[in-house]
Amino acid sequence: MDKTVADLATAVAGIEDGMTVMIGGFGGAGAPIELIHALIDRFRATGHPKGLIVVNNNAGNGHIGLAALIEAGMVAKLICSFPRSADPVVFTEMYLAGKIDLELVPQGTLAERIRAGGAGIPAFYTPTSYGTDLAKGKHVEEFDGRPYVRERWLKADYALVKAESADPYGNLTYRAAARNFNPLMCMAARVAVVQASRIVAAGDLDPEGIVTPGIFVQKVVQVANPHQEEDLNRAHATYPLEA
Amino acid sequence: MDKTVADLATAVAGIEDGMTVMIGGFGGAGAPIELIHALIDRFRATGHPKGLIVVNNNAGNGHIGLAALIEAGMVAKLICSFPRSADPVVFTEMYLAGKIDLELVPQGTLAERIRAGGAGIPAFYTPTSYGTDLAKGKHVEEFDGRPYVRERWLKADYALVKAESADPYGNLTYRAAARNFNPLMCMAARVAVVQASRIVAAGDLDPEGIVTPGIFVQKVVQVANPHQEEDLNRAHATYPLEA
Amino acid sequence: MQKLSNNQIAWRAAQDIADGAYVNLGIGFPEKVAQFQPPGREAIFHTENGILNFGEAPPAGQEDWDVINAGKKAVTIKPGTAFFHHADSFAMVRGGHLDVAILGAYEVAETGDLANWSTGPKGVPAVGGAMDLVHGAKRVAVITDHVTKDGKPKLLKRCTLPLTGVGCVTRVYTSLAVIDIEGGRFVLREKLPSISVEDLQSVTGAELLVPGPVADLIVPEV
Amino acid sequence: MQKLSNNQIAWRAAQDIADGAYVNLGIGFPEKVAQFQPPGREAIFHTENGILNFGEAPPAGQEDWDVINAGKKAVTIKPGTAFFHHADSFAMVRGGHLDVAILGAYEVAETGDLANWSTGPKGVPAVGGAMDLVHGAKRVAVITDHVTKDGKPKLLKRCTLPLTGVGCVTRVYTSLAVIDIEGGRFVLREKLPSISVEDLQSVTGAELLVPGPVADLIVPEV
């Protein structure tokens, strides 16, 4: 079994108009910048995919990565917890102009909904958001005398994920807090596409230390020296990047 | 911070009559035999604790570990998925004699209920057991046209857990498939008591490879060469063990 | 009546496992399926207790009792093995990540209902992961003798024993035939050349539909 | 009117964090609390994005942007640090494993309701982990100036801004006082010696109960 693909274009092939795409990362940590840029390249060349529903904790920063995806006009709706950043101008302007929809989800509920999607749990109850505007229209029920809000799973057609090491089976490790939503999104997507800094041989990853078992991963592409979103933004980069 | 305690008796102190105690392990792998035996020792010396509600995947094997706990008459009710084993005579006889209650839970539902208890999710829906005797009396609801059964979280007063390595913060690693329910039970118990084969200094565990972060652990005791239930049973051991 | 051995039933089921498939085999008889993977195809086996991509049993005396399968039998690790906890393991099951689960059966109904966990109110009930597996894998198949030890049909209009799952089985590999479940009916796909459709019907507790050609079920001695 | 600086409010809040406590500090002002841990006590800090037991900020230029806190500021690892994914992180939060969460506030009601995520329908709403934190930690405390920049009370009978959580706050550390919330009422515990209860009441939007002695709120210059 070999889930590795040769290049980024092959990795993001199959993502079509209107699909739901989960994108890993918390701010810049764990953001699969190169996969996102490959998707933008395809859009620039073909006009597709567009009308995407994107799930991410944030809404992009500056003019690279997720912000560039939004700026390109490829995203119809964003499902996130915190659409603010050091430089949130791209999302902010499009949102205030009514050009992009927003579903705001508390961060823990977002994580749990994604995990539920991956784990076959169609709905669960959480105390989070009870009594707030974000619970409006949602089913509320008491357990042991305390009120809880019912939330539905989140699933995706594709997930774009950044990992540290991958083997040909798709077993993954991450780097520090770049882990964040990435393992959950692998679980919740029909096709999890992973950019890994290092592809190693089967058996080279300690089976005790594998964070995402390969069953949750469909495609892996090596990106040996990935960009860090924070570094790009500190350099005021925009996409397409200058060579 | 130092969560290590000096001996097994101190580790299991605090477990009182009628408490719910989760015990890790799947069959013998990951079973905290020494912690269980320490609890039996206390019962033999003091008559307590008794009337325990025990959560485990199984119901013990032979006459050591969980089987010995049941045989000692300390368990009022068992919540498990598979109360059979190579030598299930202890549980079988007590169950058929009406001396112990059984709540039978599908294995994945058991795992998810324990995780839910640890994660603050009071209830969730699962397709598992729909239309079967094990769903009787449970709330059923359709999502996207498919029926699901609602299940409640499981929490415990104490968990008895077997780990491979622990640091003074209670960060844990496990060994192979001895992991099983142990990390979940740490999450779901008010007090998670861990026997670790090795206690190492803070910083000696790779922060990427920690399976149970210390926040889920309250007490750690070193048991350098723990018994493996399977080996004891192959030697037809009974508790108390011969020296 | 000629019939396939358990090994032969397992062999036949193994032929339908695609290269690269993620597979869970029920404890006991279904474990045999792993022995008959067709050459050139790689299946990745999952066990509920937290191992993906494990290898075959170790030689006697070399068991590591922390490396076991759901039946508590010793297995081995190999390059690409991963360990995980029970909640992640059943996320794999319930979340639809397994391509196929192959299970044993007491009874299978034409509705796809399966009974394989309890023979009734006597004794100690035990369910394990069976109820999760039937609602998780993309394809749930059953391997079974076509009839009980007493010669009674195991393929029925409705199950009489406590159910494991409702409408979950889509293919049954028996000692006599390969039968799909479609639209709440048994559809005969393959049968031993030596027995007639009528003979097969006579040991089957619900009508066998024969909408298309029935292939010969030919299995080597294994 | 004399008042405490933000550092002083943070200092006061830090005094109530027990040795060995697991603590989440909201982004921004509450992060300051970490600087004032009393000597001899060790708090273990949790950040929503998947680090437990992280250390202080690295020197400028030595940041690792994969080691950040929920405010996306660089932090450091230290002996005992653990990494985990977002679902495990919020299991810690929602599952009641944190001893205390210290958050900022726009408004706090005597009911314990907190408003700290939205100033109304204008602009881009953003909630982050605030709504999870208020329902997870064993103790939810607020640090805040006693009044708004316009001098209006932030401690109210009922919140006027969109709620973050209902009945969740149990203690408020302000620039003037320490106030508990008990039985749906503000209970004054400490106040600056230089101001009277009447003066404090005049800048508080709901009645302050004074059922027992009020300690002097004395904080060093920090």
mmCIF file with all atom_site columns, N, CA, C and O in Angstrom, chain D residues 4 12 146 172-179 188-192 195 200 208 217:
data_model
loop_
_atom_site.group_PDB
_atom_site.id
_atom_site.type_symbol
_atom_site.label_atom_id
_atom_site.label_alt_id
_atom_site.label_comp_id
_atom_site.label_asym_id
_atom_site.label_entity_id
_atom_site.label_seq_id
_atom_site.pdbx_PDB_ins_code
_atom_site.Cartn_x
_atom_site.Cartn_y
_atom_site.Cartn_z
_atom_site.occupancy
_atom_site.B_iso_or_equiv
_atom_site.pdbx_formal_charge
_atom_site.auth_seq_id
_atom_site.auth_comp_id
_atom_site.auth_asym_id
_atom_site.auth_atom_id
_atom_site.pdbx_PDB_model_num
ATOM 1  N N  . LEU D 1 4   ? -6.622  49.793 41.055 1.00 0.00 ? 4   LEU D N  1
ATOM 2  C CA . LEU D 1 4   ? -5.507  48.908 40.753 1.00 0.00 ? 4   LEU D CA 1
ATOM 3  C C  . LEU D 1 4   ? -5.194  48.957 39.259 1.00 0.00 ? 4   LEU D C  1
ATOM 4  O O  . LEU D 1 4   ? -6.080  49.107 38.425 1.00 0.00 ? 4   LEU D O  1
ATOM 5  N N  . ARG D 1 12  ? -3.495  39.978 42.082 1.00 0.00 ? 12  ARG D N  1
ATOM 6  C CA . ARG D 1 12  ? -4.466  39.545 43.099 1.00 0.00 ? 12  ARG D CA 1
ATOM 7  C C  . ARG D 1 12  ? -5.104  38.218 42.719 1.00 0.00 ? 12  ARG D C  1
ATOM 8  O O  . ARG D 1 12  ? -5.249  37.312 43.554 1.00 0.00 ? 12  ARG D O  1
ATOM 9  N N  . HIS D 1 146 ? -13.229 47.842 37.086 1.00 0.00 ? 146 HIS D N  1
ATOM 10 C CA . HIS D 1 146 ? -14.548 47.823 37.722 1.00 0.00 ? 146 HIS D CA 1
ATOM 11 C C  . HIS D 1 146 ? -15.608 48.491 36.844 1.00 0.00 ? 146 HIS D C  1
ATOM 12 O O  . HIS D 1 146 ? -16.781 48.124 36.896 1.00 0.00 ? 146 HIS D O  1
ATOM 13 N N  . VAL D 1 172 ? -15.138 37.751 40.911 1.00 0.00 ? 172 VAL D N  1
ATOM 14 C CA . VAL D 1 172 ? -14.704 38.834 40.037 1.00 0.00 ? 172 VAL D CA 1
ATOM 15 C C  . VAL D 1 172 ? -13.620 39.638 40.755 1.00 0.00 ? 172 VAL D C  1
ATOM 16 O O  . VAL D 1 172 ? -13.828 40.099 41.876 1.00 0.00 ? 172 VAL D O  1
ATOM 17 N N  . TYR D 1 173 ? -12.471 39.734 40.085 1.00 0.00 ? 173 TYR D N  1
ATOM 18 C CA . TYR D 1 173 ? -11.387 40.586 40.582 1.00 0.00 ? 173 TYR D CA 1
ATOM 19 C C  . TYR D 1 173 ? -11.431 41.869 39.774 1.00 0.00 ? 173 TYR D C  1
ATOM 20 O O  . TYR D 1 173 ? -11.179 41.851 38.564 1.00 0.00 ? 173 TYR D O  1
ATOM 21 N N  . THR D 1 174 ? -11.758 42.982 40.408 1.00 0.00 ? 174 THR D N  1
ATOM 22 C CA . THR D 1 174 ? -11.822 44.240 39.659 1.00 0.00 ? 174 THR D CA 1
ATOM 23 C C  . THR D 1 174 ? -10.695 45.164 40.115 1.00 0.00 ? 174 THR D C  1
ATOM 24 O O  . THR D 1 174 ? -9.919  44.845 41.011 1.00 0.00 ? 174 THR D O  1
ATOM 25 N N  . SER D 1 175 ? -10.669 46.309 39.496 1.00 0.00 ? 175 SER D N  1
ATOM 26 C CA . SER D 1 175 ? -9.681  47.319 39.859 1.00 0.00 ? 175 SER D CA 1
ATOM 27 C C  . SER D 1 175 ? -9.961  47.941 41.225 1.00 0.00 ? 175 SER D C  1
ATOM 28 O O  . SER D 1 175 ? -9.132  48.678 41.753 1.00 0.00 ? 175 SER D O  1
ATOM 29 N N  . LEU D 1 176 ? -11.117 47.598 41.810 1.00 0.00 ? 176 LEU D N  1
ATOM 30 C CA . LEU D 1 176 ? -11.480 48.193 43.096 1.00 0.00 ? 176 LEU D CA 1
ATOM 31 C C  . LEU D 1 176 ? -11.770 47.164 44.185 1.00 0.00 ? 176 LEU D C  1
ATOM 32 O O  . LEU D 1 176 ? -11.705 47.503 45.367 1.00 0.00 ? 176 LEU D O  1
ATOM 33 N N  . ALA D 1 177 ? -12.117 45.954 43.784 1.00 0.00 ? 177 ALA D N  1
ATOM 34 C CA . ALA D 1 177 ? -12.656 45.027 44.781 1.00 0.00 ? 177 ALA D CA 1
ATOM 35 C C  . ALA D 1 177 ? -12.539 43.579 44.337 1.00 0.00 ? 177 ALA D C  1
ATOM 36 O O  . ALA D 1 177 ? -12.241 43.300 43.177 1.00 0.00 ? 177 ALA D O  1
ATOM 37 N N  . VAL D 1 178 ? -12.760 42.704 45.288 1.00 0.00 ? 178 VAL D N  1
ATOM 38 C CA . VAL D 1 178 ? -12.928 41.271 44.992 1.00 0.00 ? 178 VAL D CA 1
ATOM 39 C C  . VAL D 1 178 ? -14.344 40.905 45.410 1.00 0.00 ? 178 VAL D C  1
ATOM 40 O O  . VAL D 1 178 ? -14.736 41.135 46.574 1.00 0.00 ? 178 VAL D O  1
ATOM 41 N N  . ILE D 1 179 ? -15.095 40.382 44.475 1.00 0.00 ? 179 ILE D N  1
ATOM 42 C CA . ILE D 1 179 ? -16.515 40.154 44.685 1.00 0.00 ? 179 ILE D CA 1
ATOM 43 C C  . ILE D 1 179 ? -16.863 38.721 44.311 1.00 0.00 ? 179 ILE D C  1
ATOM 44 O O  . ILE D 1 179 ? -16.537 38.261 43.211 1.00 0.00 ? 179 ILE D O  1
ATOM 45 N N  . LEU D 1 188 ? -19.545 41.252 48.500 1.00 0.00 ? 188 LEU D N  1
ATOM 46 C CA . LEU D 1 188 ? -18.267 41.960 48.590 1.00 0.00 ? 188 LEU D CA 1
ATOM 47 C C  . LEU D 1 188 ? -17.340 41.274 49.590 1.00 0.00 ? 188 LEU D C  1
ATOM 48 O O  . LEU D 1 188 ? -17.708 41.050 50.743 1.00 0.00 ? 188 LEU D O  1
ATOM 49 N N  . ARG D 1 189 ? -16.122 40.926 49.125 1.00 0.00 ? 189 ARG D N  1
ATOM 50 C CA . ARG D 1 189 ? -15.151 40.253 50.003 1.00 0.00 ? 189 ARG D CA 1
ATOM 51 C C  . ARG D 1 189 ? -13.973 41.155 50.353 1.00 0.00 ? 189 ARG D C  1
ATOM 52 O O  . ARG D 1 189 ? -13.474 41.093 51.465 1.00 0.00 ? 189 ARG D O  1
ATOM 53 N N  . GLU D 1 190 ? -13.526 41.902 49.375 1.00 0.00 ? 190 GLU D N  1
ATOM 54 C CA . GLU D 1 190 ? -12.374 42.787 49.603 1.00 0.00 ? 190 GLU D CA 1
ATOM 55 C C  . GLU D 1 190 ? -12.593 44.065 48.812 1.00 0.00 ? 190 GLU D C  1
ATOM 56 O O  . GLU D 1 190 ? -13.193 44.040 47.729 1.00 0.00 ? 190 GLU D O  1
ATOM 57 N N  . LYS D 1 191 ? -12.083 45.164 49.338 1.00 0.00 ? 191 LYS D N  1
ATOM 58 C CA . LYS D 1 191 ? -12.118 46.421 48.592 1.00 0.00 ? 191 LYS D CA 1
ATOM 59 C C  . LYS D 1 191 ? -10.874 47.229 48.937 1.00 0.00 ? 191 LYS D C  1
ATOM 60 O O  . LYS D 1 191 ? -10.237 47.001 49.966 1.00 0.00 ? 191 LYS D O  1
ATOM 61 N N  . LEU D 1 192 ? -10.558 48.159 48.025 1.00 0.00 ? 192 LEU D N  1
ATOM 62 C CA . LEU D 1 192 ? -9.452  49.057 48.318 1.00 0.00 ? 192 LEU D CA 1
ATOM 63 C C  . LEU D 1 192 ? -9.766  49.801 49.607 1.00 0.00 ? 192 LEU D C  1
ATOM 64 O O  . LEU D 1 192 ? -10.895 50.271 49.794 1.00 0.00 ? 192 LEU D O  1
ATOM 65 N N  . ILE D 1 195 ? -11.498 53.388 49.444 1.00 0.00 ? 195 ILE D N  1
ATOM 66 C CA . ILE D 1 195 ? -12.864 53.731 49.016 1.00 0.00 ? 195 ILE D CA 1
ATOM 67 C C  . ILE D 1 195 ? -13.877 53.061 49.933 1.00 0.00 ? 195 ILE D C  1
ATOM 68 O O  . ILE D 1 195 ? -13.636 51.997 50.509 1.00 0.00 ? 195 ILE D O  1
ATOM 69 N N  . LEU D 1 200 ? -18.177 52.305 46.298 1.00 0.00 ? 200 LEU D N  1
ATOM 70 C CA . LEU D 1 200 ? -18.093 51.111 45.446 1.00 0.00 ? 200 LEU D CA 1
ATOM 71 C C  . LEU D 1 200 ? -19.469 50.781 44.880 1.00 0.00 ? 200 LEU D C  1
ATOM 72 O O  . LEU D 1 200 ? -19.621 50.488 43.686 1.00 0.00 ? 200 LEU D O  1
ATOM 73 N N  . LEU D 1 208 ? -24.519 45.318 46.139 1.00 0.00 ? 208 LEU D N  1
ATOM 74 C CA . LEU D 1 208 ? -23.411 44.574 46.748 1.00 0.00 ? 208 LEU D CA 1
ATOM 75 C C  . LEU D 1 208 ? -23.840 44.134 48.139 1.00 0.00 ? 208 LEU D C  1
ATOM 76 O O  . LEU D 1 208 ? -24.115 44.971 48.996 1.00 0.00 ? 208 LEU D O  1
ATOM 77 N N  . LEU D 1 217 ? -8.197  45.262 50.306 1.00 0.00 ? 217 LEU D N  1
ATOM 78 C CA . LEU D 1 217 ? -7.546  44.772 49.095 1.00 0.00 ? 217 LEU D CA 1
ATOM 79 C C  . LEU D 1 217 ? -6.233  45.532 48.935 1.00 0.00 ? 217 LEU D C  1
ATOM 80 O O  . LEU D 1 217 ? -6.211  46.681 48.490 1.00 0.00 ? 217 LEU D O  1
#
